[in-house]
Amino acid sequence: MTGNNVSPFWGAVMSVVLLGCSADQANEEVKVVPKQREPLVRQAVGAGRWFPGDKDGLSGMVTGYIEAAGDPGIKGRVVSALSPHAGFVYSGGVAGHTFRALRDSAAGGKGPETVVIAGFSHSHGFSGVALMDGDFVRTPLGDAAIDQDANRLLVSSSDSIREDYGPHYGEHSAENQIPFVQAALPEAKIVVAIMGDHDLNTVDIFVAALKRLSEDRKIVLVASTDLLHDPDYDKVSRTDRATLEMITGMRDRDLAGSWSGTNQVCCGIMPVISAMRFAEVMGSSEGQLLCYRNSGDDFPESRGDWVVGYGSVAFTVE
């Protein structure tokens, strides 16, 4: 399913001036000039809800989080990373650590040409991976260019990967990463993916397609995830620490086994396992925990009501 935007089309603009021309000239083939289609721009529908809806407010917030993160001490090139996706006032400080690492890595000549953002659907499941189509995604910071060539390569890799805007509309998990990409890696194009099922075969298909894409251009995979949601602050803190140990230790099978519908240790488990397995095939042996906090740390009044964990992790190669 695609959005309701006008589809590309070809028109013909023809003009023939017969007055004063010869019969031969009049019978010449009329040239058809293709009419250029309007760019397809997808709107960030979460602006004003999950993050500020004005340019100055959003720019100041995102840049502030990235600067406040400080030097992450990353060595090598970041090939995949984890970043949270809650409202920026809650998780933006943790996300700032992820994108500070990406920004600093890029400054050393190791930056990606394309950032692949992998989120998941909070509202409904579907089979495979849905890529956002279009030319640009518009946030208050401007238009982020969608890497259409990368989309085509990924789609050609498997029938399980397709362009389909439907799962993206109103879904914040991937969209909330885009302003951070714009601030930290302004020259990079993006691929925006929603993973719709909990089948590890989908992970393997997606990772194989990303590996193929990485042979064509420099990419980084950003997995969008929050951690445990629970009223119990101590339970969230304890569970999240164990989860992050499995993630940084590249124990993807243990992590998959720890997750269930009633124990969602990662609110975005499939993107996380994809990031771990992609890092492994790219040559990474461990992840680096950059930051962990939960909403109970910054908003103590939430303890006993609803506490959500947030983690920032980077996987690197030499």
GROMACS .gro file of C-alpha atoms in nm:
model
  318
    1MET     CA    1   0.000   0.000   0.000
    2THR     CA    2   0.124   0.347  -0.075
    3GLY     CA    3   0.013   0.688   0.044
    4ASN     CA    4  -0.248   0.906  -0.121
    5ASN     CA    5   0.002   1.131  -0.297
    6VAL     CA    6  -0.018   1.181  -0.673
    7SER     CA    7   0.170   0.904  -0.857
    8PRO     CA    8   0.447   0.991  -1.104
    9PHE     CA    9   0.327   1.032  -1.458
   10TRP     CA   10   0.453   1.129  -1.800
   11GLY     CA   11   0.292   1.405  -1.998
   12ALA     CA   12   0.366   1.522  -2.351
   13VAL     CA   13   0.405   1.886  -2.445
   14MET     CA   14   0.384   1.928  -2.824
   15SER     CA   15   0.372   2.230  -3.043
   16VAL     CA   16   0.382   2.239  -3.421
   17VAL     CA   17   0.390   2.568  -3.614
   18LEU     CA   18   0.265   2.492  -3.964
   19LEU     CA   19   0.243   2.843  -4.103
   20GLY     CA   20   0.524   2.893  -4.352
   21CYS     CA   21   0.676   2.547  -4.317
   22SER     CA   22   0.719   2.291  -4.590
   23ALA     CA   23   0.521   1.969  -4.617
   24ASP     CA   24   0.834   1.770  -4.526
   25GLN     CA   25   0.882   1.978  -4.216
   26ALA     CA   26   0.519   1.939  -4.117
   27ASN     CA   27   0.548   1.560  -4.145
   28GLU     CA   28   0.859   1.537  -3.928
   29GLU     CA   29   0.821   1.340  -3.604
   30VAL     CA   30   0.706   1.562  -3.322
   31LYS     CA   31   0.938   1.548  -3.022
   32VAL     CA   32   0.781   1.444  -2.693
   33VAL     CA   33   0.925   1.622  -2.390
   34PRO     CA   34   0.875   1.434  -2.063
   35LYS     CA   35   0.719   1.636  -1.786
   36GLN     CA   36   0.907   1.615  -1.457
   37ARG     CA   37   0.704   1.483  -1.166
   38GLU     CA   38   0.675   1.670  -0.840
   39PRO     CA   39   0.895   1.531  -0.559
   40LEU     CA   40   0.709   1.305  -0.319
   41VAL     CA   41   0.760   1.449   0.030
   42ARG     CA   42   0.657   1.251   0.336
   43GLN     CA   43   0.569   1.460   0.640
   44ALA     CA   44   0.697   1.383   0.990
   45VAL     CA   45   0.358   1.354   1.153
   46GLY     CA   46   0.502   1.342   1.506
   47ALA     CA   47   0.630   1.700   1.493
   48GLY     CA   48   0.467   1.896   1.773
   49ARG     CA   49   0.393   1.578   1.965
   50TRP     CA   50   0.705   1.368   2.010
   51PHE     CA   51   0.942   1.657   1.943
   52PRO     CA   52   0.909   2.034   1.890
   53GLY     CA   53   0.718   2.141   1.583
   54ASP     CA   54   0.928   2.453   1.516
   55LYS     CA   55   1.274   2.462   1.362
   56ASP     CA   56   1.449   2.667   1.630
   57GLY     CA   57   1.303   2.468   1.918
   58LEU     CA   58   1.386   2.132   1.760
   59SER     CA   59   1.733   2.235   1.646
   60GLY     CA   60   1.822   2.369   1.990
   61MET     CA   61   1.695   2.058   2.163
   62VAL     CA   62   1.865   1.802   1.938
   63THR     CA   63   2.194   1.990   1.912
   64GLY     CA   64   2.191   2.042   2.288
   65TYR     CA   65   2.150   1.669   2.353
   66ILE     CA   66   2.434   1.582   2.114
   67GLU     CA   67   2.670   1.838   2.263
   68ALA     CA   68   2.584   1.742   2.621
   69ALA     CA   69   2.672   1.378   2.549
   70GLY     CA   70   3.042   1.459   2.543
   71ASP     CA   71   3.321   1.259   2.381
   72PRO     CA   72   3.210   0.895   2.357
   73GLY     CA   73   3.564   0.766   2.310
   74ILE     CA   74   3.463   0.565   2.006
   75LYS     CA   75   3.745   0.397   1.815
   76GLY     CA   76   3.685   0.272   1.463
   77ARG     CA   77   3.381   0.313   1.240
   78VAL     CA   78   3.031   0.279   1.379
   79VAL     CA   79   2.841   0.021   1.171
   80SER     CA   80   2.528  -0.009   1.382
   81ALA     CA   81   2.383   0.152   1.691
   82LEU     CA   82   2.084   0.159   1.924
   83SER     CA   83   1.885   0.473   1.998
   84PRO     CA   84   1.561   0.521   2.196
   85HIS     CA   85   1.244   0.660   2.043
   86ALA     CA   86   1.031   0.810   2.320
   87GLY     CA   87   0.935   1.176   2.340
   88PHE     CA   88   1.253   1.379   2.323
   89VAL     CA   89   1.206   1.530   2.669
   90TYR     CA   90   1.227   1.174   2.807
   91SER     CA   91   1.477   0.989   2.588
   92GLY     CA   92   1.647   1.261   2.383
   93GLY     CA   93   1.943   1.288   2.618
   94VAL     CA   94   2.022   0.918   2.573
   95ALA     CA   95   1.970   0.937   2.197
   96GLY     CA   96   2.216   1.227   2.194
   97HIS     CA   97   2.493   0.983   2.295
   98THR     CA   98   2.422   0.761   1.994
   99PHE     CA   99   2.432   1.048   1.750
  100ARG     CA  100   2.733   1.214   1.914
  101ALA     CA  101   2.918   0.888   1.847
  102LEU     CA  102   2.798   0.888   1.486
  103ARG     CA  103   2.887   1.254   1.438
  104ASP     CA  104   3.234   1.216   1.587
  105SER     CA  105   3.302   0.902   1.385
  106ALA     CA  106   3.198   1.083   1.069
  107ALA     CA  107   3.432   1.371   1.149
  108GLY     CA  108   3.720   1.126   1.130
  109GLY     CA  109   3.633   1.033   0.773
  110LYS     CA  110   3.434   0.725   0.875
  111GLY     CA  111   3.087   0.867   0.823
  112PRO     CA  112   2.810   0.686   0.635
  113GLU     CA  113   2.663   0.788   0.303
  114THR     CA  114   2.332   0.636   0.406
  115VAL     CA  115   2.172   0.590   0.747
  116VAL     CA  116   1.931   0.297   0.762
  117ILE     CA  117   1.680   0.353   1.041
  118ALA     CA  118   1.501   0.038   1.157
  119GLY     CA  119   1.188   0.080   1.365
  120PHE     CA  120   0.883  -0.134   1.427
  121SER     CA  121   0.508  -0.092   1.431
  122HIS     CA  122   0.342  -0.015   1.764
  123SER     CA  123  -0.004  -0.049   1.610
  124HIS     CA  124  -0.021  -0.362   1.396
  125GLY     CA  125   0.189  -0.648   1.269
  126PHE     CA  126   0.266  -0.750   0.915
  127SER     CA  127   0.506  -0.979   0.738
  128GLY     CA  128   0.856  -0.863   0.645
  129VAL     CA  129   1.005  -0.515   0.621
  130ALA     CA  130   0.833  -0.204   0.486
  131LEU     CA  131   1.053   0.075   0.348
  132MET     CA  132   0.926   0.430   0.329
  133ASP     CA  133   0.893   0.540  -0.031
  134GLY     CA  134   0.925   0.893  -0.165
  135ASP     CA  135   1.196   1.150  -0.224
  136PHE     CA  136   1.218   1.328   0.110
  137VAL     CA  137   1.097   1.321   0.469
  138ARG     CA  138   1.010   1.668   0.594
  139THR     CA  139   1.073   1.757   0.958
  140PRO     CA  140   1.092   2.105   1.111
  141LEU     CA  141   1.467   2.091   1.039
  142GLY     CA  142   1.407   2.058   0.664
  143ASP     CA  143   1.391   1.777   0.410
  144ALA     CA  144   1.591   1.459   0.463
  145ALA     CA  145   1.661   1.284   0.132
  146ILE     CA  146   1.547   0.923   0.101
  147ASP     CA  147   1.808   0.706  -0.068
  148GLN     CA  148   1.596   0.568  -0.349
  149ASP     CA  149   1.881   0.368  -0.501
  150ALA     CA  150   1.936   0.198  -0.165
  151ASN     CA  151   1.564   0.125  -0.140
  152ARG     CA  152   1.569  -0.039  -0.482
  153LEU     CA  153   1.869  -0.253  -0.394
  154LEU     CA  154   1.711  -0.369  -0.069
  155VAL     CA  155   1.378  -0.446  -0.237
  156SER     CA  156   1.553  -0.644  -0.508
  157SER     CA  157   1.719  -0.861  -0.243
  158SER     CA  158   1.406  -1.031  -0.117
  159ASP     CA  159   1.028  -1.045  -0.156
  160SER     CA  160   1.012  -0.989   0.220
  161ILE     CA  161   1.135  -0.631   0.176
  162ARG     CA  162   0.908  -0.386  -0.004
  163GLU     CA  163   0.830  -0.019  -0.037
  164ASP     CA  164   0.509   0.045   0.155
  165TYR     CA  165   0.426   0.374   0.323
  166GLY     CA  166   0.121   0.237   0.505
  167PRO     CA  167   0.296   0.111   0.821
  168HIS     CA  168   0.493   0.437   0.849
  169TYR     CA  169   0.206   0.681   0.876
  170GLY     CA  170   0.164   0.780   1.241
  171GLU     CA  171   0.443   0.544   1.357
  172HIS     CA  172   0.706   0.725   1.562
  173SER     CA  173   0.968   0.456   1.625
  174ALA     CA  174   1.173   0.524   1.312
  175GLU     CA  175   1.055   0.879   1.250
  176ASN     CA  176   1.185   1.001   1.587
  177GLN     CA  177   1.542   0.923   1.478
  178ILE     CA  178   1.528   1.146   1.168
  179PRO     CA  179   1.588   1.487   1.334
  180PHE     CA  180   1.895   1.342   1.508
  181VAL     CA  181   2.027   1.216   1.174
  182GLN     CA  182   1.969   1.559   1.022
  183ALA     CA  183   2.162   1.728   1.303
  184ALA     CA  184   2.450   1.481   1.334
  185LEU     CA  185   2.493   1.367   0.971
  186PRO     CA  186   2.342   1.640   0.753
  187GLU     CA  187   2.497   1.509   0.430
  188ALA     CA  188   2.371   1.153   0.469
  189LYS     CA  189   2.066   1.014   0.294
  190ILE     CA  190   1.827   0.789   0.480
  191VAL     CA  191   1.643   0.460   0.443
  192VAL     CA  192   1.346   0.430   0.680
  193ALA     CA  193   1.238   0.074   0.757
  194ILE     CA  194   0.960  -0.071   0.971
  195MET     CA  195   0.992  -0.436   1.074
  196GLY     CA  196   0.648  -0.588   1.105
  197ASP     CA  197   0.691  -0.936   1.256
  198HIS     CA  198   0.889  -1.130   1.517
  199ASP     CA  199   1.030  -1.393   1.284
  200LEU     CA  200   1.408  -1.425   1.311
  201ASN     CA  201   1.412  -1.529   0.944
  202THR     CA  202   1.305  -1.172   0.867
  203VAL     CA  203   1.608  -1.050   1.060
  204ASP     CA  204   1.841  -1.272   0.859
  205ILE     CA  205   1.685  -1.161   0.530
  206PHE     CA  206   1.713  -0.795   0.629
  207VAL     CA  207   2.073  -0.832   0.748
  208ALA     CA  208   2.176  -1.011   0.428
  209ALA     CA  209   2.023  -0.730   0.223
  210LEU     CA  210   2.201  -0.469   0.435
  211LYS     CA  211   2.531  -0.652   0.391
  212ARG     CA  212   2.480  -0.639   0.016
  213LEU     CA  213   2.399  -0.268   0.040
  214SER     CA  214   2.715  -0.209   0.245
  215GLU     CA  215   2.920  -0.340  -0.045
  216ASP     CA  216   2.776  -0.060  -0.260
  217ARG     CA  217   2.807   0.233  -0.017
  218LYS     CA  218   2.900   0.319   0.341
  219ILE     CA  219   2.601   0.264   0.566
  220VAL     CA  220   2.514   0.258   0.933
  221LEU     CA  221   2.211   0.083   1.081
  222VAL     CA  222   2.034   0.266   1.364
  223ALA     CA  223   1.798   0.038   1.556
  224SER     CA  224   1.519   0.226   1.728
  225THR     CA  225   1.420   0.078   2.064
  226ASP     CA  226   1.317   0.160   2.416
  227LEU     CA  227   1.377  -0.092   2.692
  228LEU     CA  228   1.145  -0.237   2.958
  229HIS     CA  229   0.817  -0.061   3.048
  230ASP     CA  230   0.695  -0.133   3.402
  231PRO     CA  231   0.572   0.055   3.708
  232ASP     CA  232   0.852  -0.093   3.923
  233TYR     CA  233   1.161   0.131   3.899
  234ASP     CA  234   1.394  -0.130   4.050
  235LYS     CA  235   1.268  -0.401   3.815
  236VAL     CA  236   1.319  -0.178   3.512
  237SER     CA  237   1.672  -0.083   3.621
  238ARG     CA  238   1.771  -0.443   3.695
  239THR     CA  239   1.616  -0.591   3.380
  240ASP     CA  240   1.759  -0.322   3.153
  241ARG     CA  241   2.111  -0.378   3.284
  242ALA     CA  242   2.083  -0.749   3.205
  243THR     CA  243   1.941  -0.670   2.861
  244LEU     CA  244   2.222  -0.429   2.781
  245GLU     CA  245   2.482  -0.686   2.888
  246MET     CA  246   2.336  -0.930   2.636
  247ILE     CA  247   2.333  -0.662   2.366
  248THR     CA  248   2.690  -0.542   2.419
  249GLY     CA  249   2.805  -0.904   2.454
  250MET     CA  250   2.652  -0.987   2.112
  251ARG     CA  251   2.436  -1.258   2.271
  252ASP     CA  252   2.152  -1.221   2.026
  253ARG     CA  253   2.001  -1.565   2.086
  254ASP     CA  254   1.990  -1.508   2.462
  255LEU     CA  255   1.828  -1.171   2.401
  256ALA     CA  256   1.568  -1.323   2.167
  257GLY     CA  257   1.494  -1.591   2.428
  258SER     CA  258   1.445  -1.333   2.702
  259TRP     CA  259   1.178  -1.144   2.507
  260SER     CA  260   0.810  -1.229   2.502
  261GLY     CA  261   0.484  -1.048   2.450
  262THR     CA  262   0.447  -1.016   2.827
  263ASN     CA  263   0.815  -0.940   2.892
  264GLN     CA  264   0.917  -0.690   2.628
  265VAL     CA  265   1.273  -0.627   2.738
  266CYS     CA  266   1.318  -0.429   2.416
  267CYS     CA  267   1.035  -0.225   2.269
  268GLY     CA  268   1.183  -0.286   1.926
  269ILE     CA  269   1.343  -0.630   1.965
  270MET     CA  270   1.369  -0.710   1.593
  271PRO     CA  271   1.558  -0.390   1.503
  272VAL     CA  272   1.794  -0.459   1.796
  273ILE     CA  273   1.871  -0.815   1.689
  274SER     CA  274   1.918  -0.687   1.334
  275ALA     CA  275   2.171  -0.431   1.458
  276MET     CA  276   2.359  -0.699   1.651
  277ARG     CA  277   2.370  -0.947   1.363
  278PHE     CA  278   2.459  -0.681   1.108
  279ALA     CA  279   2.743  -0.565   1.333
  280GLU     CA  280   2.866  -0.923   1.357
  281VAL     CA  281   2.870  -0.983   0.980
  282MET     CA  282   3.054  -0.653   0.940
  283GLY     CA  283   3.326  -0.771   1.179
  284SER     CA  284   3.230  -0.623   1.515
  285SER     CA  285   3.288  -0.839   1.822
  286GLU     CA  286   3.116  -0.636   2.092
  287GLY     CA  287   2.902  -0.332   2.154
  288GLN     CA  288   2.987  -0.028   2.361
  289LEU     CA  289   2.732   0.102   2.611
  290LEU     CA  290   2.731   0.479   2.576
  291CYS     CA  291   2.449   0.573   2.812
  292TYR     CA  292   2.165   0.424   3.014
  293ARG     CA  293   1.887   0.603   3.197
  294ASN     CA  294   1.521   0.546   3.258
  295SER     CA  295   1.231   0.781   3.307
  296GLY     CA  296   1.236   0.710   3.679
  297ASP     CA  297   1.586   0.858   3.701
  298ASP     CA  298   1.487   1.191   3.551
  299PHE     CA  299   1.122   1.196   3.661
  300PRO     CA  300   1.112   1.028   4.004
  301GLU     CA  301   0.740   1.095   4.027
  302SER     CA  302   0.691   0.829   3.756
  303ARG     CA  303   0.815   0.552   3.983
  304GLY     CA  304   0.531   0.322   4.075
  305ASP     CA  305   0.328   0.454   3.785
  306TRP     CA  306   0.512   0.388   3.457
  307VAL     CA  307   0.888   0.367   3.410
  308VAL     CA  308   1.059   0.322   3.070
  309GLY     CA  309   1.424   0.238   3.008
  310TYR     CA  310   1.648   0.395   2.742
  311GLY     CA  311   1.988   0.276   2.621
  312SER     CA  312   2.249   0.395   2.374
  313VAL     CA  313   2.487   0.138   2.224
  314ALA     CA  314   2.737   0.154   1.937
  315PHE     CA  315   2.900  -0.130   1.743
  316THR     CA  316   3.225  -0.050   1.565
  317VAL     CA  317   3.480  -0.203   1.330
  318GLU     CA  318   3.836  -0.095   1.258
   0.00000   0.00000   0.00000
